[in-house]
PDB file of C-alpha atoms in Angstrom:
ATOM      1  CA  MET A   1     -50.718 -21.218 -23.832  1.00 40.00           C
ATOM      2  CA  VAL A   2     -53.786 -19.157 -22.609  1.00 41.00           C
ATOM      3  CA  ARG A   3     -53.349 -15.666 -21.307  1.00 41.00           C
ATOM      4  CA  LEU A   4     -55.870 -15.133 -18.478  1.00 42.00           C
ATOM      5  CA  SER A   5     -56.398 -12.139 -16.528  1.00 40.00           C
ATOM      6  CA  ALA A   6     -57.380 -12.452 -12.849  1.00 39.00           C
ATOM      7  CA  LEU A   7     -58.819  -9.425 -11.029  1.00 37.00           C
ATOM      8  CA  PHE A   8     -57.501  -9.274  -7.567  1.00 37.00           C
ATOM      9  CA  VAL A   9     -58.968  -6.505  -5.267  1.00 34.00           C
ATOM     10  CA  VAL A  10     -56.629  -6.126  -2.144  1.00 34.00           C
ATOM     11  CA  ALA A  11     -57.618  -3.849   0.768  1.00 33.00           C
ATOM     12  CA  SER A  12     -55.821  -2.862   3.878  1.00 32.00           C
ATOM     13  CA  LEU A  13     -57.314  -3.082   7.487  1.00 31.00           C
ATOM     14  CA  THR A  14     -55.355  -1.335  10.120  1.00 34.00           C
ATOM     15  CA  VAL A  15     -51.755  -2.360   9.946  1.00 32.00           C
ATOM     16  CA  SER A  16     -52.166  -6.045   9.623  1.00 36.00           C
ATOM     17  CA  HIS A  17     -53.184  -5.821   5.668  1.00 37.00           C
ATOM     18  CA  ALA A  18     -55.784  -8.311   6.286  1.00 38.00           C
ATOM     19  CA  TRP A  19     -58.330  -9.210   3.376  1.00 38.00           C
ATOM     20  CA  VAL A  20     -61.370  -7.101   3.615  1.00 37.00           C
ATOM     21  CA  PRO A  21     -64.597  -8.888   2.740  1.00 38.00           C
ATOM     22  CA  ALA A  22     -65.597  -8.005  -0.777  1.00 39.00           C
ATOM     23  CA  ALA A  23     -69.076  -6.750   0.083  1.00 39.00           C
ATOM     24  CA  PHE A  24     -67.360  -4.044   2.343  1.00 37.00           C
ATOM     25  CA  ALA A  25     -64.186  -3.426   0.413  1.00 37.00           C
ATOM     26  CA  PRO A  26     -63.687   0.117  -0.719  1.00 37.00           C
ATOM     27  CA  ARG A  27     -63.340   0.745  -4.393  1.00 35.00           C
ATOM     28  CA  THR A  28     -59.625   0.764  -5.404  1.00 35.00           C
ATOM     29  CA  LYS A  29     -58.055   0.980  -8.779  1.00 35.00           C
ATOM     30  CA  ALA A  30     -57.927  -2.459 -10.506  1.00 36.00           C
ATOM     31  CA  THR A  31     -54.587  -4.120 -11.391  1.00 34.00           C
ATOM     32  CA  ALA A  32     -54.823  -6.798 -13.942  1.00 37.00           C
ATOM     33  CA  LEU A  33     -52.504  -9.331 -13.535  1.00 38.00           C
ATOM     34  CA  LYS A  34     -51.417 -11.330 -16.539  1.00 39.00           C
ATOM     35  CA  MET A  35     -51.032 -15.033 -15.906  1.00 46.00           C
ATOM     36  CA  ALA A  36     -50.340 -17.998 -18.089  1.00 52.00           C
ATOM     37  CA  LEU A  37     -52.426 -21.330 -17.675  1.00 63.00           C
ATOM     38  CA  ASP A  38     -51.177 -24.388 -19.329  1.00 67.00           C
ATOM     39  CA  TYR A  39     -53.983 -26.936 -19.876  1.00 63.00           C
ATOM     40  CA  ASN A  40     -51.535 -29.655 -20.677  1.00 64.00           C
ATOM     41  CA  ASP A  41     -50.221 -29.215 -17.216  1.00 71.00           C
ATOM     42  CA  PRO A  42     -51.874 -32.038 -15.181  1.00 74.00           C
ATOM     43  CA  LEU A  43     -52.211 -29.770 -12.158  1.00 76.00           C
ATOM     44  CA  VAL A  44     -54.373 -27.159 -14.191  1.00 79.00           C
ATOM     45  CA  ALA A  45     -56.221 -29.687 -15.876  1.00 78.00           C
ATOM     46  CA  GLN A  46     -57.238 -31.300 -12.643  1.00 80.00           C
ATOM     47  CA  GLU A  47     -58.066 -28.009 -10.948  1.00 82.00           C
ATOM     48  CA  PHE A  48     -60.172 -27.031 -14.092  1.00 83.00           C
ATOM     49  CA  ASN A  49     -62.192 -30.410 -13.830  1.00 84.00           C
ATOM     50  CA  ASN A  50     -62.693 -29.467 -10.055  1.00 85.00           C
ATOM     51  CA  VAL A  51     -64.287 -26.155 -10.960  1.00 86.00           C
ATOM     52  CA  GLN A  52     -66.201 -27.043 -14.009  1.00 85.00           C
ATOM     53  CA  PRO A  53     -69.243 -28.755 -12.181  1.00 88.00           C
ATOM     54  CA  MET A  54     -69.585 -25.744  -9.846  1.00 89.00           C
ATOM     55  CA  THR A  55     -72.429 -23.380 -10.341  1.00 90.00           C
ATOM     56  CA  PHE A  56     -71.661 -19.731 -11.139  1.00 89.00           C
ATOM     57  CA  GLU A  57     -73.077 -18.635  -7.571  1.00 89.00           C
ATOM     58  CA  GLU A  58     -70.570 -21.264  -5.982  1.00 89.00           C
ATOM     59  CA  VAL A  59     -67.526 -19.775  -7.918  1.00 87.00           C
ATOM     60  CA  GLU A  60     -68.500 -16.274  -7.233  1.00 87.00           C
ATOM     61  CA  GLU A  61     -68.865 -17.025  -3.488  1.00 86.00           C
ATOM     62  CA  GLU A  62     -65.516 -18.658  -3.230  1.00 85.00           C
ATOM     63  CA  LEU A  63     -63.960 -15.557  -4.849  1.00 84.00           C
ATOM     64  CA  LEU A  64     -65.662 -13.395  -2.624  1.00 81.00           C
ATOM     65  CA  GLU A  65     -64.282 -15.177   0.431  1.00 76.00           C
ATOM     66  CA  LYS A  66     -60.822 -14.449  -0.876  1.00 71.00           C
ATOM     67  CA  GLY A  67     -61.539 -10.838  -1.315  1.00 70.00           C
ATOM     68  CA  ILE A  68     -61.945 -10.926  -5.010  1.00 79.00           C
ATOM     69  CA  ARG A  69     -65.038  -9.258  -6.911  1.00 78.00           C
ATOM     70  CA  VAL A  70     -66.616 -10.642 -10.072  1.00 79.00           C
ATOM     71  CA  SER A  71     -67.017  -8.143 -12.754  1.00 79.00           C
ATOM     72  CA  GLN A  72     -70.548  -8.065 -14.309  1.00 78.00           C
ATOM     73  CA  ALA A  73     -69.010  -8.274 -17.657  1.00 79.00           C
ATOM     74  CA  MET A  74     -67.634 -11.596 -17.169  1.00 81.00           C
ATOM     75  CA  ASN A  75     -69.307 -14.829 -18.400  1.00 85.00           C
ATOM     76  CA  GLU A  76     -69.537 -18.253 -16.455  1.00 85.00           C
ATOM     77  CA  MET A  77     -66.419 -19.404 -18.228  1.00 83.00           C
ATOM     78  CA  ASP A  78     -64.377 -16.412 -17.397  1.00 82.00           C
ATOM     79  CA  VAL A  79     -65.332 -16.648 -13.739  1.00 84.00           C
ATOM     80  CA  LYS A  80     -64.551 -20.308 -13.613  1.00 86.00           C
ATOM     81  CA  LEU A  81     -61.111 -19.942 -15.268  1.00 84.00           C
ATOM     82  CA  MET A  82     -60.490 -16.985 -12.891  1.00 84.00           C
ATOM     83  CA  LEU A  83     -61.203 -19.387 -10.000  1.00 85.00           C
ATOM     84  CA  VAL A  84     -58.749 -22.027 -11.393  1.00 85.00           C
ATOM     85  CA  GLU A  85     -55.976 -19.393 -11.439  1.00 82.00           C
ATOM     86  CA  VAL A  86     -56.879 -18.145  -7.993  1.00 81.00           C
ATOM     87  CA  ARG A  87     -56.888 -21.513  -6.372  1.00 82.00           C
ATOM     88  CA  LEU A  88     -53.416 -22.424  -8.070  1.00 80.00           C
ATOM     89  CA  ARG A  89     -51.956 -18.968  -7.081  1.00 74.00           C
ATOM     90  CA  PHE A  90     -53.233 -19.150  -3.598  1.00 71.00           C
ATOM     91  CA  SER A  91     -51.686 -22.834  -3.213  1.00 69.00           C
ATOM     92  CA  GLY A  92     -48.301 -21.652  -4.648  1.00 66.00           C
ATOM     93  CA  LYS A  93     -48.682 -24.132  -7.720  1.00 66.00           C
ATOM     94  CA  LEU A  94     -48.895 -21.457 -10.435  1.00 63.00           C
ATOM     95  CA  GLY A  95     -45.818 -20.333 -12.332  1.00 58.00           C
ATOM     96  CA  GLY A  96     -43.597 -23.352 -11.792  1.00 53.00           C
ATOM     97  CA  THR A  97     -40.991 -24.498 -14.257  1.00 46.00           C
ATOM     98  CA  THR A  98     -40.928 -28.082 -13.783  1.00 52.00           C
ATOM     99  CA  GLU A  99     -41.108 -30.267 -17.026  1.00 53.00           C
ATOM    100  CA  LYS A 100     -44.665 -31.650 -17.539  1.00 64.00           C
ATOM    101  CA  LYS A 101     -44.935 -35.316 -17.164  1.00 71.00           C
ATOM    102  CA  ARG A 102     -47.624 -37.543 -18.358  1.00 69.00           C
ATOM    103  CA  PRO A 103     -49.794 -38.740 -15.462  1.00 73.00           C
ATOM    104  CA  GLU A 104     -50.029 -42.539 -14.774  1.00 70.00           C
ATOM    105  CA  LYS A 105     -53.822 -42.063 -14.731  1.00 76.00           C
ATOM    106  CA  PHE A 106     -55.846 -39.628 -16.278  1.00 78.00           C
ATOM    107  CA  SER A 107     -58.251 -37.506 -14.068  1.00 81.00           C
ATOM    108  CA  SER A 108     -60.805 -36.851 -16.983  1.00 85.00           C
ATOM    109  CA  LYS A 109     -61.547 -37.714 -20.589  1.00 87.00           C
ATOM    110  CA  PHE A 110     -60.459 -34.296 -21.343  1.00 88.00           C
ATOM    111  CA  GLU A 111     -57.144 -34.689 -19.846  1.00 87.00           C
ATOM    112  CA  GLU A 112     -56.486 -38.064 -21.574  1.00 85.00           C
ATOM    113  CA  ALA A 113     -57.557 -36.529 -25.077  1.00 88.00           C
ATOM    114  CA  MET A 114     -55.109 -33.635 -24.437  1.00 88.00           C
ATOM    115  CA  TRP A 115     -52.315 -36.317 -23.797  1.00 83.00           C
ATOM    116  CA  THR A 116     -53.206 -38.953 -26.239  1.00 80.00           C
ATOM    117  CA  LYS A 117     -55.042 -37.229 -29.317  1.00 83.00           C
ATOM    118  CA  PRO A 118     -52.468 -34.960 -30.894  1.00 83.00           C
ATOM    119  CA  ALA A 119     -54.949 -33.698 -33.472  1.00 87.00           C
ATOM    120  CA  PHE A 120     -57.551 -32.765 -30.599  1.00 90.00           C
ATOM    121  CA  ALA A 121     -54.618 -31.052 -28.622  1.00 88.00           C
ATOM    122  CA  GLU A 122     -53.830 -28.873 -31.725  1.00 88.00           C
ATOM    123  CA  PHE A 123     -57.622 -28.212 -32.319  1.00 91.00           C
ATOM    124  CA  TYR A 124     -58.172 -27.317 -28.649  1.00 90.00           C
ATOM    125  CA  ASN A 125     -55.049 -25.095 -28.399  1.00 87.00           C
ATOM    126  CA  GLY A 126     -56.263 -23.183 -31.533  1.00 88.00           C
ATOM    127  CA  LEU A 127     -59.343 -22.315 -29.450  1.00 89.00           C
ATOM    128  CA  LYS A 128     -57.080 -21.153 -26.673  1.00 84.00           C
ATOM    129  CA  ALA A 129     -54.972 -19.018 -28.871  1.00 81.00           C
ATOM    130  CA  LYS A 130     -58.230 -17.192 -29.940  1.00 84.00           C
ATOM    131  CA  ASP A 131     -59.405 -16.948 -26.251  1.00 83.00           C
ATOM    132  CA  ASP A 132     -62.553 -18.387 -27.245  1.00 87.00           C
ATOM    133  CA  HIS A 133     -63.662 -19.627 -23.929  1.00 88.00           C
ATOM    134  CA  ASN A 134     -67.289 -20.263 -24.834  1.00 89.00           C
ATOM    135  CA  ALA A 135     -66.049 -22.720 -27.465  1.00 90.00           C
ATOM    136  CA  MET A 136     -63.526 -24.225 -25.126  1.00 90.00           C
ATOM    137  CA  ASN A 137     -66.205 -24.729 -22.824  1.00 89.00           C
ATOM    138  CA  ALA A 138     -68.615 -26.441 -25.282  1.00 91.00           C
ATOM    139  CA  VAL A 139     -65.430 -28.871 -26.294  1.00 93.00           C
ATOM    140  CA  THR A 140     -64.666 -29.601 -22.742  1.00 91.00           C
ATOM    141  CA  GLU A 141     -68.347 -30.442 -21.924  1.00 90.00           C
ATOM    142  CA  TYR A 142     -68.536 -32.505 -25.156  1.00 93.00           C
ATOM    143  CA  LEU A 143     -65.772 -34.805 -23.812  1.00 91.00           C
ATOM    144  CA  THR A 144     -67.320 -35.016 -20.309  1.00 88.00           C
ATOM    145  CA  ASN A 145     -70.936 -35.566 -21.312  1.00 89.00           C
ATOM    146  CA  PRO A 146     -71.621 -35.657 -25.152  1.00 90.00           C
ATOM    147  CA  ASP A 147     -75.391 -35.973 -24.725  1.00 91.00           C
ATOM    148  CA  LEU A 148     -75.675 -33.043 -22.531  1.00 90.00           C
ATOM    149  CA  ALA A 149     -73.233 -30.958 -24.735  1.00 89.00           C
ATOM    150  CA  LEU A 150     -75.237 -31.534 -27.829  1.00 91.00           C
ATOM    151  CA  GLN A 151     -78.507 -30.575 -26.113  1.00 90.00           C
ATOM    152  CA  ARG A 152     -76.864 -27.236 -24.903  1.00 89.00           C
ATOM    153  CA  TYR A 153     -74.491 -26.445 -27.824  1.00 89.00           C
ATOM    154  CA  GLY A 154     -75.712 -28.650 -30.782  1.00 86.00           C
ATOM    155  CA  LYS A 155     -77.634 -25.755 -32.333  1.00 87.00           C
ATOM    156  CA  ASP A 156     -75.049 -22.968 -32.169  1.00 90.00           C
ATOM    157  CA  TYR A 157     -71.896 -25.067 -32.148  1.00 92.00           C
ATOM    158  CA  LYS A 158     -72.789 -27.850 -34.342  1.00 91.00           C
ATOM    159  CA  GLY A 159     -69.867 -27.127 -36.773  1.00 93.00           C
ATOM    160  CA  LEU A 160     -67.514 -26.827 -33.841  1.00 94.00           C
ATOM    161  CA  LEU A 161     -68.436 -30.113 -32.259  1.00 94.00           C
ATOM    162  CA  ARG A 162     -68.126 -31.759 -35.554  1.00 93.00           C
ATOM    163  CA  LYS A 163     -64.691 -30.608 -36.041  1.00 94.00           C
ATOM    164  CA  CYS A 164     -64.029 -31.829 -32.234  1.00 94.00           C
ATOM    165  CA  GLU A 165     -65.029 -35.286 -33.161  1.00 92.00           C
ATOM    166  CA  ALA A 166     -63.064 -35.330 -36.129  1.00 92.00           C
ATOM    167  CA  ALA A 167     -59.982 -34.304 -34.148  1.00 91.00           C
ATOM    168  CA  LEU A 168     -60.611 -36.937 -31.765  1.00 90.00           C
ATOM    169  CA  ASN A 169     -60.973 -39.648 -34.136  1.00 85.00           C
ATOM    170  CA  ALA A 170     -58.049 -38.476 -36.268  1.00 84.00           C
ATOM    171  CA  PRO A 171     -54.958 -40.917 -36.382  1.00 77.00           C
ATOM    172  CA  PRO A 172     -51.832 -39.499 -34.737  1.00 79.00           C
ATOM    173  CA  PRO A 173     -48.980 -38.510 -37.040  1.00 84.00           C
ATOM    174  CA  VAL A 174     -46.541 -41.214 -37.801  1.00 89.00           C
ATOM    175  CA  ASN A 175     -43.032 -39.703 -38.241  1.00 88.00           C
ATOM    176  CA  SER A 176     -40.780 -42.814 -37.955  1.00 92.00           C
ATOM    177  CA  PRO A 177     -40.976 -46.594 -38.268  1.00 95.00           C
ATOM    178  CA  THR A 178     -40.907 -46.799 -34.408  1.00 96.00           C
ATOM    179  CA  ILE A 179     -44.219 -47.122 -32.446  1.00 94.00           C
ATOM    180  CA  VAL A 180     -44.875 -47.106 -28.753  1.00 94.00           C
ATOM    181  CA  PHE A 181     -47.968 -49.152 -27.756  1.00 94.00           C
ATOM    182  CA  SER A 182     -50.184 -50.251 -24.946  1.00 91.00           C
ATOM    183  CA  GLY A 183     -53.470 -51.878 -24.562  1.00 90.00           C
ATOM    184  CA  PHE A 184     -53.172 -55.212 -26.266  1.00 92.00           C
ATOM    185  CA  PRO A 185     -54.444 -58.160 -23.774  1.00 91.00           C
ATOM    186  CA  ALA A 186     -51.850 -59.567 -21.520  1.00 91.00           C
ATOM    187  CA  ASN A 187     -53.177 -63.263 -22.417  1.00 91.00           C
ATOM    188  CA  MET A 188     -51.959 -62.694 -25.660  1.00 90.00           C
ATOM    189  CA  GLY A 189     -48.474 -62.969 -24.696  1.00 93.00           C
ATOM    190  CA  GLU A 190     -45.381 -61.297 -26.359  1.00 94.00           C
ATOM    191  CA  ALA A 191     -45.206 -63.845 -29.369  1.00 94.00           C
ATOM    192  CA  ALA A 192     -48.997 -63.334 -30.431  1.00 95.00           C
ATOM    193  CA  CYS A 193     -48.619 -59.568 -29.942  1.00 95.00           C
ATOM    194  CA  ARG A 194     -45.570 -59.591 -32.233  1.00 95.00           C
ATOM    195  CA  MET A 195     -47.455 -61.720 -34.710  1.00 95.00           C
ATOM    196  CA  THR A 196     -50.265 -59.307 -34.769  1.00 95.00           C
ATOM    197  CA  LEU A 197     -48.086 -56.370 -35.795  1.00 96.00           C
ATOM    198  CA  GLU A 198     -45.893 -58.358 -38.260  1.00 95.00           C
ATOM    199  CA  SER A 199     -49.181 -59.075 -40.308  1.00 95.00           C
ATOM    200  CA  LEU A 200     -48.854 -55.310 -41.060  1.00 95.00           C
ATOM    201  CA  GLY A 201     -45.232 -55.322 -42.369  1.00 95.00           C
ATOM    202  CA  ALA A 202     -41.887 -56.729 -41.503  1.00 96.00           C
ATOM    203  CA  VAL A 203     -40.765 -55.945 -38.054  1.00 96.00           C
ATOM    204  CA  ALA A 204     -37.046 -54.836 -37.374  1.00 96.00           C
ATOM    205  CA  ASP A 205     -37.154 -54.751 -33.502  1.00 96.00           C
ATOM    206  CA  PHE A 206     -39.860 -55.654 -30.833  1.00 97.00           C
ATOM    207  CA  GLU A 207     -40.200 -55.437 -27.018  1.00 96.00           C
ATOM    208  CA  CYS A 208     -43.204 -55.786 -24.797  1.00 95.00           C
ATOM    209  CA  ALA A 209     -43.968 -56.583 -21.197  1.00 94.00           C
ATOM    210  CA  VAL A 210     -47.212 -56.680 -18.968  1.00 93.00           C
ATOM    211  CA  ASP A 211     -47.895 -53.184 -17.692  1.00 89.00           C
ATOM    212  CA  GLU A 212     -47.314 -52.967 -14.036  1.00 87.00           C
ATOM    213  CA  ASP A 213     -49.912 -50.568 -13.325  1.00 81.00           C
ATOM    214  CA  PHE A 214     -52.767 -52.412 -15.417  1.00 83.00           C
ATOM    215  CA  PRO A 215     -51.595 -56.038 -15.502  1.00 87.00           C
ATOM    216  CA  MET A 216     -54.432 -56.895 -17.730  1.00 88.00           C
ATOM    217  CA  ILE A 217     -52.565 -55.365 -20.735  1.00 90.00           C
ATOM    218  CA  LEU A 218     -49.313 -55.179 -22.660  1.00 92.00           C
ATOM    219  CA  LYS A 219     -47.325 -52.348 -23.446  1.00 93.00           C
ATOM    220  CA  GLY A 220     -44.049 -52.136 -25.372  1.00 95.00           C
ATOM    221  CA  LYS A 221     -42.173 -50.681 -28.589  1.00 96.00           C
ATOM    222  CA  VAL A 222     -42.196 -52.114 -32.127  1.00 96.00           C
ATOM    223  CA  THR A 223     -39.899 -50.936 -34.994  1.00 97.00           C
ATOM    224  CA  PHE A 224     -41.030 -51.767 -38.664  1.00 97.00           C
ATOM    225  CA  GLU A 225     -38.683 -51.766 -41.513  1.00 96.00           C
ATOM    226  CA  ASP A 226     -40.404 -48.984 -43.262  1.00 95.00           C
ATOM    227  CA  ILE A 227     -42.567 -46.087 -42.200  1.00 95.00           C
ATOM    228  CA  GLU A 228     -45.583 -47.258 -44.331  1.00 95.00           C
ATOM    229  CA  SER A 229     -46.035 -50.429 -42.136  1.00 95.00           C
ATOM    230  CA  ALA A 230     -45.881 -48.096 -39.003  1.00 95.00           C
ATOM    231  CA  LYS A 231     -48.525 -45.924 -40.571  1.00 93.00           C
ATOM    232  CA  LYS A 232     -50.791 -49.138 -41.150  1.00 93.00           C
ATOM    233  CA  ALA A 233     -50.469 -50.054 -37.653  1.00 94.00           C
ATOM    234  CA  VAL A 234     -51.510 -46.836 -36.151  1.00 91.00           C
ATOM    235  CA  ALA A 235     -54.446 -46.409 -38.611  1.00 88.00           C
ATOM    236  CA  GLN A 236     -55.803 -50.018 -37.761  1.00 91.00           C
ATOM    237  CA  TYR A 237     -55.256 -50.222 -34.238  1.00 91.00           C
ATOM    238  CA  ASN A 238     -54.969 -46.898 -32.446  1.00 87.00           C
ATOM    239  CA  GLY A 239     -58.262 -46.269 -30.482  1.00 82.00           C
ATOM    240  CA  MET A 240     -59.529 -49.751 -30.929  1.00 86.00           C
ATOM    241  CA  ASN A 241     -61.663 -50.753 -27.896  1.00 81.00           C
ATOM    242  CA  MET A 242     -60.338 -53.952 -26.358  1.00 76.00           C
ATOM    243  CA  GLY A 243     -63.218 -54.386 -23.928  1.00 72.00           C
ATOM    244  CA  MET A 244     -61.352 -54.187 -20.688  1.00 66.00           C
ATOM    245  CA  GLY A 245     -62.044 -50.656 -19.850  1.00 66.00           C
ATOM    246  CA  THR A 246     -59.148 -49.223 -22.084  1.00 73.00           C
ATOM    247  CA  SER A 247     -58.387 -48.762 -25.874  1.00 80.00           C
ATOM    248  CA  LEU A 248     -55.414 -49.445 -27.815  1.00 88.00           C
ATOM    249  CA  GLU A 249     -52.827 -46.740 -27.911  1.00 88.00           C
ATOM    250  CA  LEU A 250     -50.256 -46.335 -30.710  1.00 90.00           C
ATOM    251  CA  MET A 251     -48.012 -43.448 -30.933  1.00 86.00           C
ATOM    252  CA  SER A 252     -44.994 -42.684 -33.174  1.00 87.00           C
ATOM    253  CA  VAL A 253     -41.657 -42.087 -31.528  1.00 83.00           C
TER     254      VAL A 253
END
C-alpha cells in the first residue's frame, strides 16, 4: 500500500460553506489527510491510467476547480497522484473494503502486469513502499510506451528499467503441481491441449473449456503428478505469444 497525502484547502463562504475558488481562497492552516491507495485495486489503477496522459497544467486546473491548491514543492507525479485520490474521494470510491476481484478485461498493460506478473507486482510494490514516485512513473511509462520511456529515462534509470524488464519476464512461482491456464488456441481441442501438457510430465487431472469471453482460446486447470513437471510447464509456456492478440498464461494454484 502507498500512503499518499492530499492537501485539501477548505474555505467557508457565508453560511453555505461553499467551496471558494482557490485563486481567492484565504490562507488557512493546512490539514494533511493520510489516505491509502492500493494500485492493485482496478478502480485505482483505472483512474491512474486516466490521469497519466494529462499535462501538469491540466491536473493543476482540475484541482483548482475543486478548491485545492498545488504546492510548489510537489513534482508532476505527486500532483497526478493527488488528483487520483481526489477523484476517488469525491466520487465516494475511496476507502471501500470490498474484496479485490480480477477484472475480466484489463484497462492497460500496467494493470495486466500487476495481476498476471507476480515478480513485477512485487518489484513495483517495493517502489511504492519507498514512496519513490519518480521510479514508479518511469516504470509505468515503460509498460505503456517502452520506446518513449527509454528516451526519457534510459540514462538516469537504466538500471531500474533493466530490473523492470527482468521482473516482467520472470516466470511466476510454482508452489504446487496444479496449474490454471488460458490462451491455448480453441481449435486445438481438449485432447490436443492435454497431450501438449502431458509431454512435460504425467498428468493426474485435467479439465479445459472454451473461454466464454474470448471464444478463440481455451482455459482450464491441470494437475501434474509432480511439482517439477508443473515448473517445466510454466517455464516453457507462460507468456508465449500465440498470435491471437493474447499470450499463454499459466499460474500455480
